[in-house]
Coordinates of C-alpha atoms in Angstrom, one line a residue:
M2 CA 5.2 -20.5 -48.2
A3 CA 7.6 -21.1 -45.4
D4 CA 10.7 -23.3 -45.7
R5 CA 10.5 -26.0 -43.0
G6 CA 14.3 -26.5 -42.9
L7 CA 16.1 -29.8 -42.9
P8 CA 15.4 -32.5 -40.2
V9 CA 19.2 -33.1 -39.7
A10 CA 22.3 -31.0 -39.8
V11 CA 23.0 -29.8 -43.3
P12 CA 26.2 -31.3 -44.8
S13 CA 28.9 -29.1 -46.2
T14 CA 28.4 -28.0 -49.8
A15 CA 32.2 -27.4 -50.3
L16 CA 32.8 -30.4 -52.5
F17 CA 30.0 -29.5 -54.9
T18 CA 32.8 -28.0 -57.0
D19 CA 35.4 -28.8 -59.6
Q20 CA 39.0 -29.6 -58.7
Y21 CA 40.3 -26.7 -60.7
E22 CA 38.6 -24.2 -58.4
L23 CA 40.9 -25.4 -55.6
T24 CA 44.1 -25.7 -57.8
M25 CA 43.5 -22.1 -59.0
L26 CA 43.2 -21.1 -55.3
Q27 CA 46.5 -22.8 -54.5
A28 CA 48.3 -21.1 -57.3
A29 CA 46.8 -17.7 -56.5
L30 CA 47.8 -18.1 -52.8
R31 CA 51.4 -18.8 -53.9
A32 CA 51.4 -15.9 -56.3
G33 CA 50.0 -13.4 -53.7
T34 CA 47.0 -12.6 -55.9
A35 CA 44.3 -14.6 -54.0
E36 CA 43.0 -11.7 -52.0
R37 CA 42.6 -9.3 -54.9
R38 CA 39.0 -7.9 -55.0
C39 CA 37.1 -9.4 -57.9
V40 CA 33.6 -9.3 -59.5
F41 CA 32.2 -12.5 -61.0
E42 CA 28.9 -12.5 -63.0
V43 CA 26.5 -15.2 -63.9
F44 CA 24.8 -14.8 -67.3
A45 CA 23.6 -16.7 -70.3
R46 CA 24.9 -15.7 -73.7
R47 CA 21.7 -16.9 -75.3
L48 CA 18.4 -18.5 -74.4
P49 CA 17.7 -22.1 -75.3
E50 CA 16.6 -22.4 -78.9
G51 CA 13.1 -21.2 -79.4
R52 CA 12.6 -19.8 -75.9
R53 CA 11.2 -16.3 -75.6
Y54 CA 12.3 -15.7 -72.0
G55 CA 14.2 -17.3 -69.2
V56 CA 13.2 -17.7 -65.6
V57 CA 15.5 -17.1 -62.6
A58 CA 15.1 -20.0 -60.2
G59 CA 17.3 -21.5 -57.5
T60 CA 18.3 -18.3 -55.8
G61 CA 17.1 -19.4 -52.4
R62 CA 19.0 -22.7 -52.8
V63 CA 22.1 -20.7 -53.7
L64 CA 21.8 -18.8 -50.5
D65 CA 21.7 -22.1 -48.6
A66 CA 24.7 -23.5 -50.5
V67 CA 26.8 -20.4 -49.8
E68 CA 25.9 -20.5 -46.1
N69 CA 26.9 -24.2 -45.9
F70 CA 30.1 -23.9 -48.0
R71 CA 32.4 -25.0 -45.2
F72 CA 35.6 -27.2 -45.2
D73 CA 35.1 -29.4 -42.2
D74 CA 37.5 -32.0 -40.9
Q75 CA 36.1 -34.7 -43.0
V76 CA 36.3 -32.7 -46.2
L77 CA 39.8 -31.5 -45.4
G78 CA 40.9 -35.0 -44.7
Y79 CA 39.6 -36.1 -48.1
L80 CA 41.5 -33.3 -49.9
R81 CA 44.6 -34.1 -47.9
E82 CA 44.4 -37.9 -48.6
C83 CA 44.0 -37.4 -52.3
R84 CA 46.6 -34.6 -52.4
I85 CA 44.3 -32.3 -54.2
V86 CA 46.0 -29.2 -52.7
D87 CA 49.0 -28.5 -50.5
E88 CA 49.0 -27.9 -46.7
P89 CA 49.0 -24.1 -46.9
T90 CA 45.9 -24.2 -49.0
L91 CA 44.2 -26.7 -46.7
E92 CA 45.0 -24.3 -43.8
W93 CA 43.4 -21.5 -45.7
L94 CA 40.3 -23.6 -46.5
A95 CA 39.8 -24.6 -42.9
G96 CA 38.8 -21.0 -42.1
Y97 CA 36.8 -20.4 -45.3
R98 CA 33.7 -18.3 -44.9
F99 CA 32.4 -16.2 -47.8
S100 CA 32.5 -12.6 -46.6
G101 CA 31.6 -10.8 -49.8
D102 CA 28.5 -9.5 -51.4
I103 CA 26.1 -11.1 -53.9
L104 CA 23.6 -9.2 -56.0
G105 CA 21.2 -10.6 -58.5
Y106 CA 17.8 -10.8 -60.1
P107 CA 15.3 -11.8 -57.5
E108 CA 14.0 -15.3 -57.8
G109 CA 11.0 -15.6 -60.2
E110 CA 12.1 -12.7 -62.3
V111 CA 12.6 -13.3 -66.1
Y112 CA 15.9 -12.8 -67.8
F113 CA 17.3 -12.5 -71.4
P114 CA 20.7 -13.0 -73.1
G115 CA 23.4 -11.1 -71.3
S116 CA 21.3 -10.4 -68.3
P117 CA 23.6 -10.2 -65.2
V118 CA 21.5 -12.8 -63.3
M119 CA 23.9 -12.9 -60.3
R120 CA 27.0 -10.8 -59.3
V121 CA 29.5 -12.1 -56.7
E122 CA 31.9 -9.6 -55.2
G123 CA 34.7 -10.5 -52.9
S124 CA 38.3 -11.7 -53.0
F125 CA 39.3 -14.0 -55.9
A126 CA 39.9 -16.8 -53.4
E127 CA 36.5 -16.7 -51.8
S128 CA 34.6 -16.0 -54.9
V129 CA 36.1 -18.5 -57.4
L130 CA 35.3 -21.4 -55.1
L131 CA 31.5 -20.8 -55.5
E132 CA 31.5 -21.0 -59.3
T133 CA 30.5 -24.6 -59.7
V134 CA 27.8 -24.9 -57.0
I135 CA 26.2 -21.6 -58.1
L136 CA 26.0 -22.7 -61.7
S137 CA 24.9 -26.2 -60.9
I138 CA 21.9 -24.8 -59.0
L139 CA 20.9 -22.0 -61.3
N140 CA 21.3 -23.9 -64.5
H141 CA 19.1 -26.8 -63.3
D142 CA 16.4 -24.9 -61.5
S143 CA 16.1 -22.1 -64.1
A144 CA 15.7 -24.7 -66.9
V145 CA 12.9 -26.5 -65.0
A146 CA 11.2 -23.2 -64.0
A147 CA 11.3 -22.0 -67.6
A148 CA 9.7 -25.3 -68.8
A149 CA 7.1 -25.0 -66.0
S150 CA 6.3 -21.4 -66.9
R151 CA 5.7 -22.3 -70.5
M152 CA 3.5 -25.2 -69.5
A153 CA 1.5 -23.0 -67.1
V154 CA 0.9 -20.5 -70.0
A155 CA -0.2 -23.4 -72.2
A156 CA -2.6 -24.7 -69.5
G157 CA -4.4 -21.4 -69.4
G158 CA -5.2 -21.4 -65.7
R159 CA -5.9 -25.1 -65.4
P160 CA -3.9 -26.6 -62.5
L161 CA -0.7 -28.5 -63.2
M162 CA 0.7 -31.3 -61.0
E163 CA 4.4 -32.1 -60.9
M164 CA 5.1 -35.8 -60.9
G165 CA 8.6 -36.3 -62.3
A166 CA 10.5 -37.7 -59.4
R167 CA 11.0 -41.1 -60.9
R168 CA 12.5 -39.6 -64.0
T169 CA 15.5 -37.8 -62.5
H170 CA 18.0 -38.0 -59.6
E171 CA 16.3 -38.2 -56.2
L172 CA 17.8 -34.9 -55.0
S173 CA 17.3 -33.2 -58.4
A174 CA 13.6 -34.2 -58.1
V175 CA 13.2 -32.1 -55.0
A176 CA 14.8 -29.1 -56.6
A177 CA 12.7 -29.7 -59.7
S178 CA 9.5 -29.7 -57.6
R179 CA 10.5 -26.4 -56.1
A180 CA 11.3 -24.8 -59.5
A181 CA 8.1 -26.1 -61.0
Y182 CA 6.0 -24.6 -58.2
L183 CA 7.8 -21.3 -58.7
G184 CA 7.1 -21.5 -62.4
G185 CA 3.3 -22.0 -62.0
F186 CA 2.6 -25.6 -61.0
A187 CA 0.0 -26.0 -58.3
S188 CA 1.3 -29.2 -56.6
T189 CA 3.7 -32.0 -56.5
S190 CA 3.7 -35.8 -56.0
N191 CA 7.1 -35.6 -54.2
L192 CA 6.7 -35.8 -50.5
A193 CA 10.3 -34.7 -49.8
A194 CA 9.5 -31.4 -51.7
G195 CA 6.3 -31.0 -49.8
F196 CA 8.1 -31.4 -46.5
R197 CA 11.1 -29.3 -47.4
Y198 CA 9.3 -26.4 -49.2
D199 CA 5.7 -26.8 -48.0
I200 CA 4.4 -27.3 -51.5
P201 CA 0.9 -28.9 -51.7
T202 CA 1.2 -32.6 -52.5
V203 CA -1.2 -34.9 -54.4
G204 CA -1.5 -38.6 -55.4
T205 CA -3.9 -41.5 -55.1
S206 CA -3.1 -44.7 -57.1
A207 CA -1.3 -46.3 -60.0
H208 CA -2.2 -49.1 -62.4
S209 CA -0.5 -51.6 -60.0
F210 CA -3.3 -51.0 -57.5
T211 CA -5.9 -51.9 -60.0
L212 CA -3.9 -55.0 -61.1
L213 CA -3.5 -56.1 -57.5
H214 CA -7.2 -56.7 -57.2
D215 CA -9.4 -59.4 -58.7
S216 CA -11.4 -56.9 -60.7
E217 CA -11.3 -53.2 -61.5
R218 CA -14.5 -52.8 -59.4
D219 CA -12.8 -54.3 -56.4
A220 CA -9.9 -51.8 -56.8
F221 CA -12.2 -48.8 -57.1
T222 CA -14.3 -50.0 -54.1
A223 CA -11.2 -50.4 -52.0
Q224 CA -9.9 -46.9 -52.9
V225 CA -13.2 -45.2 -52.3
D226 CA -13.7 -47.0 -49.0
S227 CA -10.2 -45.8 -47.9
L228 CA -10.0 -42.3 -49.5
G229 CA -13.7 -41.3 -49.9
S230 CA -15.7 -40.5 -52.9
G231 CA -13.7 -37.3 -53.6
T232 CA -10.8 -39.4 -54.7
T233 CA -9.3 -39.6 -58.2
L234 CA -9.8 -43.0 -59.9
L235 CA -7.5 -44.2 -62.7
V236 CA -9.7 -45.4 -65.5
D237 CA -7.5 -46.5 -68.4
T238 CA -6.1 -49.9 -67.0
Y239 CA -8.6 -51.8 -69.2
D240 CA -11.6 -50.4 -70.9
V241 CA -12.1 -46.7 -70.3
A242 CA -15.9 -46.5 -70.8
E243 CA -16.5 -49.5 -68.5
A244 CA -14.2 -48.0 -65.9
V245 CA -16.0 -44.7 -65.9
R246 CA -19.3 -46.5 -65.5
S247 CA -18.0 -48.5 -62.6
A248 CA -16.4 -45.5 -61.0
V249 CA -19.6 -43.5 -60.9
E250 CA -21.6 -46.5 -59.7
I251 CA -19.2 -47.1 -56.8
A252 CA -18.4 -43.5 -55.8
G253 CA -21.6 -41.9 -56.8
P254 CA -22.1 -38.7 -58.8
G255 CA -19.8 -36.9 -56.2
L256 CA -16.7 -38.7 -57.5
G257 CA -13.9 -36.3 -57.3
A258 CA -12.0 -37.0 -60.6
V259 CA -11.0 -39.6 -63.1
R260 CA -7.5 -39.8 -64.5
I261 CA -6.5 -40.8 -68.1
D262 CA -2.9 -41.8 -68.6
S263 CA -2.8 -43.2 -72.1
G264 CA -4.3 -43.2 -75.5
D265 CA -5.7 -40.3 -77.6
L266 CA -6.2 -37.8 -74.7
L267 CA -8.1 -35.3 -76.8
L268 CA -10.6 -37.9 -78.0
L269 CA -10.9 -39.7 -74.7
A270 CA -11.4 -36.5 -72.7
H271 CA -14.4 -35.6 -74.8
R272 CA -15.9 -39.1 -74.6
V273 CA -15.3 -39.3 -70.8
R274 CA -16.8 -35.9 -70.2
H275 CA -19.9 -36.8 -72.2
Q276 CA -20.2 -40.1 -70.3
L277 CA -19.7 -38.5 -66.9
D278 CA -22.4 -35.9 -67.7
E279 CA -24.9 -38.6 -68.8
L280 CA -24.2 -40.5 -65.6
G281 CA -25.0 -37.4 -63.5
A282 CA -21.4 -36.8 -62.5
T283 CA -21.3 -33.3 -63.9
G284 CA -18.9 -32.1 -61.2
T285 CA -16.4 -34.9 -61.6
R286 CA -13.1 -33.6 -63.0
I287 CA -10.9 -35.1 -65.7
V288 CA -7.2 -35.3 -65.1
V289 CA -4.8 -36.3 -67.9
T290 CA -1.2 -37.4 -67.7
S291 CA 1.1 -39.4 -70.1
D292 CA 4.4 -37.7 -71.1
L293 CA 2.9 -34.2 -71.5
D294 CA 4.9 -31.1 -72.5
E295 CA 3.8 -27.6 -73.2
Y296 CA 2.8 -28.4 -76.8
A297 CA 0.7 -31.4 -75.8
I298 CA -0.9 -29.3 -73.1
A299 CA -1.7 -26.5 -75.6
S300 CA -3.2 -29.1 -78.0
L301 CA -5.7 -30.0 -75.3
A302 CA -6.8 -26.4 -74.7
A303 CA -10.2 -27.1 -76.3
A304 CA -10.7 -30.4 -74.5
P305 CA -12.8 -30.8 -71.3
V306 CA -9.6 -31.3 -69.2
D307 CA -9.5 -29.9 -65.7
A308 CA -5.9 -30.6 -64.7
Y309 CA -2.7 -31.9 -66.0
G310 CA 0.0 -34.1 -64.5
V311 CA 3.5 -33.7 -65.9
G312 CA 6.7 -35.6 -65.3
T313 CA 9.5 -36.4 -67.6
Q314 CA 9.4 -33.3 -69.9
L315 CA 9.2 -31.0 -66.9
V316 CA 12.1 -32.3 -64.9
T317 CA 14.3 -32.4 -68.0
G318 CA 13.5 -28.8 -69.0
S319 CA 11.3 -29.9 -71.9
G320 CA 14.2 -30.5 -74.2
H321 CA 16.5 -27.9 -72.5
P322 CA 17.9 -29.4 -69.2
T323 CA 20.3 -26.5 -68.8
C324 CA 20.3 -22.7 -69.4
A325 CA 24.0 -22.6 -70.3
M326 CA 24.7 -20.0 -67.7
V327 CA 28.3 -19.1 -67.1
Y328 CA 30.3 -17.6 -64.2
K329 CA 32.9 -15.1 -65.5
L330 CA 35.3 -12.7 -63.9
V331 CA 34.4 -9.3 -65.2
A332 CA 36.4 -7.0 -63.0
R333 CA 39.4 -7.1 -60.6
A334 CA 41.4 -4.7 -58.5
A335 CA 44.5 -3.2 -60.2
S336 CA 46.6 -4.4 -57.3
D337 CA 46.5 -6.0 -53.9
E338 CA 46.0 -2.7 -52.1
P339 CA 42.6 -2.4 -50.4
D340 CA 41.7 0.8 -52.2
A341 CA 43.1 -0.1 -55.6
P342 CA 40.8 0.8 -58.5
M343 CA 38.7 -1.9 -60.2
L344 CA 39.6 -2.8 -63.8
P345 CA 37.2 -4.3 -66.2
V346 CA 38.4 -7.7 -67.6
A347 CA 36.8 -9.9 -70.3
K348 CA 37.4 -13.1 -72.1
K349 CA 38.1 -12.5 -75.8
S350 CA 37.5 -15.9 -77.3
M351 CA 36.5 -17.2 -80.7
G352 CA 33.3 -19.0 -81.4
G353 CA 30.9 -16.7 -79.5
K354 CA 32.3 -17.4 -76.0
S355 CA 33.6 -13.9 -75.3
S356 CA 32.3 -11.8 -72.4
A357 CA 31.9 -8.1 -71.6
G358 CA 34.0 -6.6 -68.9
G359 CA 32.9 -4.5 -66.0
A360 CA 30.4 -4.9 -63.1
K361 CA 27.0 -4.4 -64.7
W362 CA 23.6 -3.1 -63.7
A363 CA 20.4 -4.1 -65.4
A364 CA 17.1 -2.4 -65.9
R365 CA 13.9 -3.2 -67.9
R366 CA 12.8 -0.3 -70.0
P367 CA 9.0 0.0 -70.3
D368 CA 7.2 1.5 -73.3
E369 CA 4.5 4.2 -73.1
N370 CA 2.0 1.6 -72.0
G371 CA 4.1 0.2 -69.2
V372 CA 4.9 -3.0 -71.1
A373 CA 8.6 -4.1 -71.1
A374 CA 10.3 -3.0 -74.3
A375 CA 14.0 -3.8 -73.7
E376 CA 16.5 -5.3 -71.2
V377 CA 19.1 -2.7 -70.7
V378 CA 22.6 -3.6 -69.3
G379 CA 25.3 -1.2 -68.6
T380 CA 28.5 -0.5 -66.6
G381 CA 28.4 3.2 -66.1
P382 CA 25.9 5.4 -64.3
V383 CA 22.3 4.3 -64.5
P384 CA 20.3 6.7 -66.7
G385 CA 17.8 8.6 -64.7
D386 CA 14.8 7.2 -66.5
L387 CA 15.9 3.7 -65.7
R388 CA 16.7 4.0 -62.0
E389 CA 13.3 2.9 -60.8
H390 CA 13.3 0.0 -63.2
Q391 CA 16.5 -1.7 -62.0
L392 CA 16.4 -5.4 -61.6
Q393 CA 19.2 -6.5 -59.3
V394 CA 18.7 -6.7 -55.6
R395 CA 21.2 -7.4 -52.8
L396 CA 21.1 -11.1 -51.8
V397 CA 24.2 -11.3 -49.5
R398 CA 25.9 -8.5 -47.6
G399 CA 29.2 -9.1 -45.9
G400 CA 28.7 -12.9 -46.2
A401 CA 25.2 -12.9 -44.6
A402 CA 22.1 -13.6 -46.6
V403 CA 19.7 -10.7 -46.6
A404 CA 17.1 -11.7 -49.1
R405 CA 15.5 -14.9 -47.9
E406 CA 11.9 -15.1 -48.7
P407 CA 9.0 -17.6 -48.8
L408 CA 8.8 -19.6 -52.0
D409 CA 5.3 -18.2 -52.6
S410 CA 6.9 -14.7 -52.9
A411 CA 9.0 -15.8 -55.8
R412 CA 6.1 -17.6 -57.4
E413 CA 4.0 -14.4 -57.2
R414 CA 6.9 -12.4 -58.6
H415 CA 7.1 -14.6 -61.6
T416 CA 3.4 -14.1 -62.3
R417 CA 4.0 -10.3 -62.2
A418 CA 7.1 -10.5 -64.4
L419 CA 5.2 -12.4 -67.1
A420 CA 2.3 -9.9 -66.9
G421 CA 4.8 -7.1 -67.7
L422 CA 6.1 -8.7 -70.9
P423 CA 4.7 -8.3 -74.4
M424 CA 1.9 -10.7 -75.3
S425 CA 4.2 -12.4 -77.8
A426 CA 6.1 -13.8 -74.8
M427 CA 3.3 -16.3 -74.4
Q428 CA 3.6 -17.8 -77.8
L429 CA 4.9 -21.4 -77.9
S430 CA 6.1 -21.1 -81.5
R431 CA 9.8 -20.9 -81.9
G432 CA 11.1 -17.3 -82.0
E433 CA 13.7 -14.9 -80.7
P434 CA 13.8 -13.5 -77.2
V435 CA 10.7 -11.3 -76.7
L436 CA 12.9 -8.5 -75.5
P437 CA 16.2 -7.2 -77.0
T438 CA 19.2 -6.8 -74.8
E439 CA 20.7 -3.3 -75.1
A440 CA 24.2 -2.6 -73.9
V441 CA 24.9 1.0 -72.8

């Protein structure tokens, strides 16, 4: 699915950062250490409680953010006016262009605790500035994609519609639509997401449209006259049984669908299906909405439901709005010399916040049946039996993005990644990550 691009010039992403990134830069420039070669890695120490796998999402948006990380005159003027950094640092920022390399798991892949989801290689100065914007994107998008993936598993092949724009920030809503589509949703109600990412869009009417008219029949008639008999009529404004009867009388047995947005969805779905069939509308689909999450969707597996609309729980990560990914320095040059050897470095903190030093590779070891058995992470040579199972790909080379792809490619990759996991990955019951992470 092609990215349409933006209709106007893309603003700088340089201020999508925290002040200490710039003050660290200033101090490093003064100390003469700013140009030391460094390796930063993005990883999660653990998955959100009860999750069996994570989903990498937002990679394409990271590439856009890095490309547009520029300190233009307006941004520099703000930094100068607020005295965030000194003049020598402002002069350095004026010419900022990321010129390093970025490797990472391709978008749509799954990940586990300790997986080196992204690796940023370059000078300290140019790499440290990207920390906040990269984490902001990956933590949000991966959380939504993981929720979407679990919901898609629970739906068992029935289509899911994303409709959470009114439950989050307007810009986050577009990113959430993108992540949901990657994770298995079929469509979105968000037109900005449809325009920006070419995601199929859906939508017909709300309760206000019914309440606008003198009667429910008048509302249904107006909608069918405008949108045709294949439309979806909302039937729970007043009495559901009466609404279904009127809907079929007005639209005919070719009515596209009815939507139920409240009440006991399991009971109502069965009653509405029986009523539709008795009225001859055997092909009319039933769509349910109303604060659904993966557990509610799973509870409707035996109900005659044809599609689900999900909003609040999806765009908030279904209880886990962040993946708690971090961006840590794991290696640096021994000196400022261009050919200085790289030294592993690591944070040694109490309370489970330590990290492992060294630039890491990752591979997924299969069992004898080709099913994933372990996530293997190492810093030395890659064992011969794992070389063809490595997970990281090059995303940026010499500052230029080399891995742009249609969103559909990431969506398809996620489907393949799930298919390669043990069946227990599909369980919604709380449990440990479906794969252990082995350090070698």
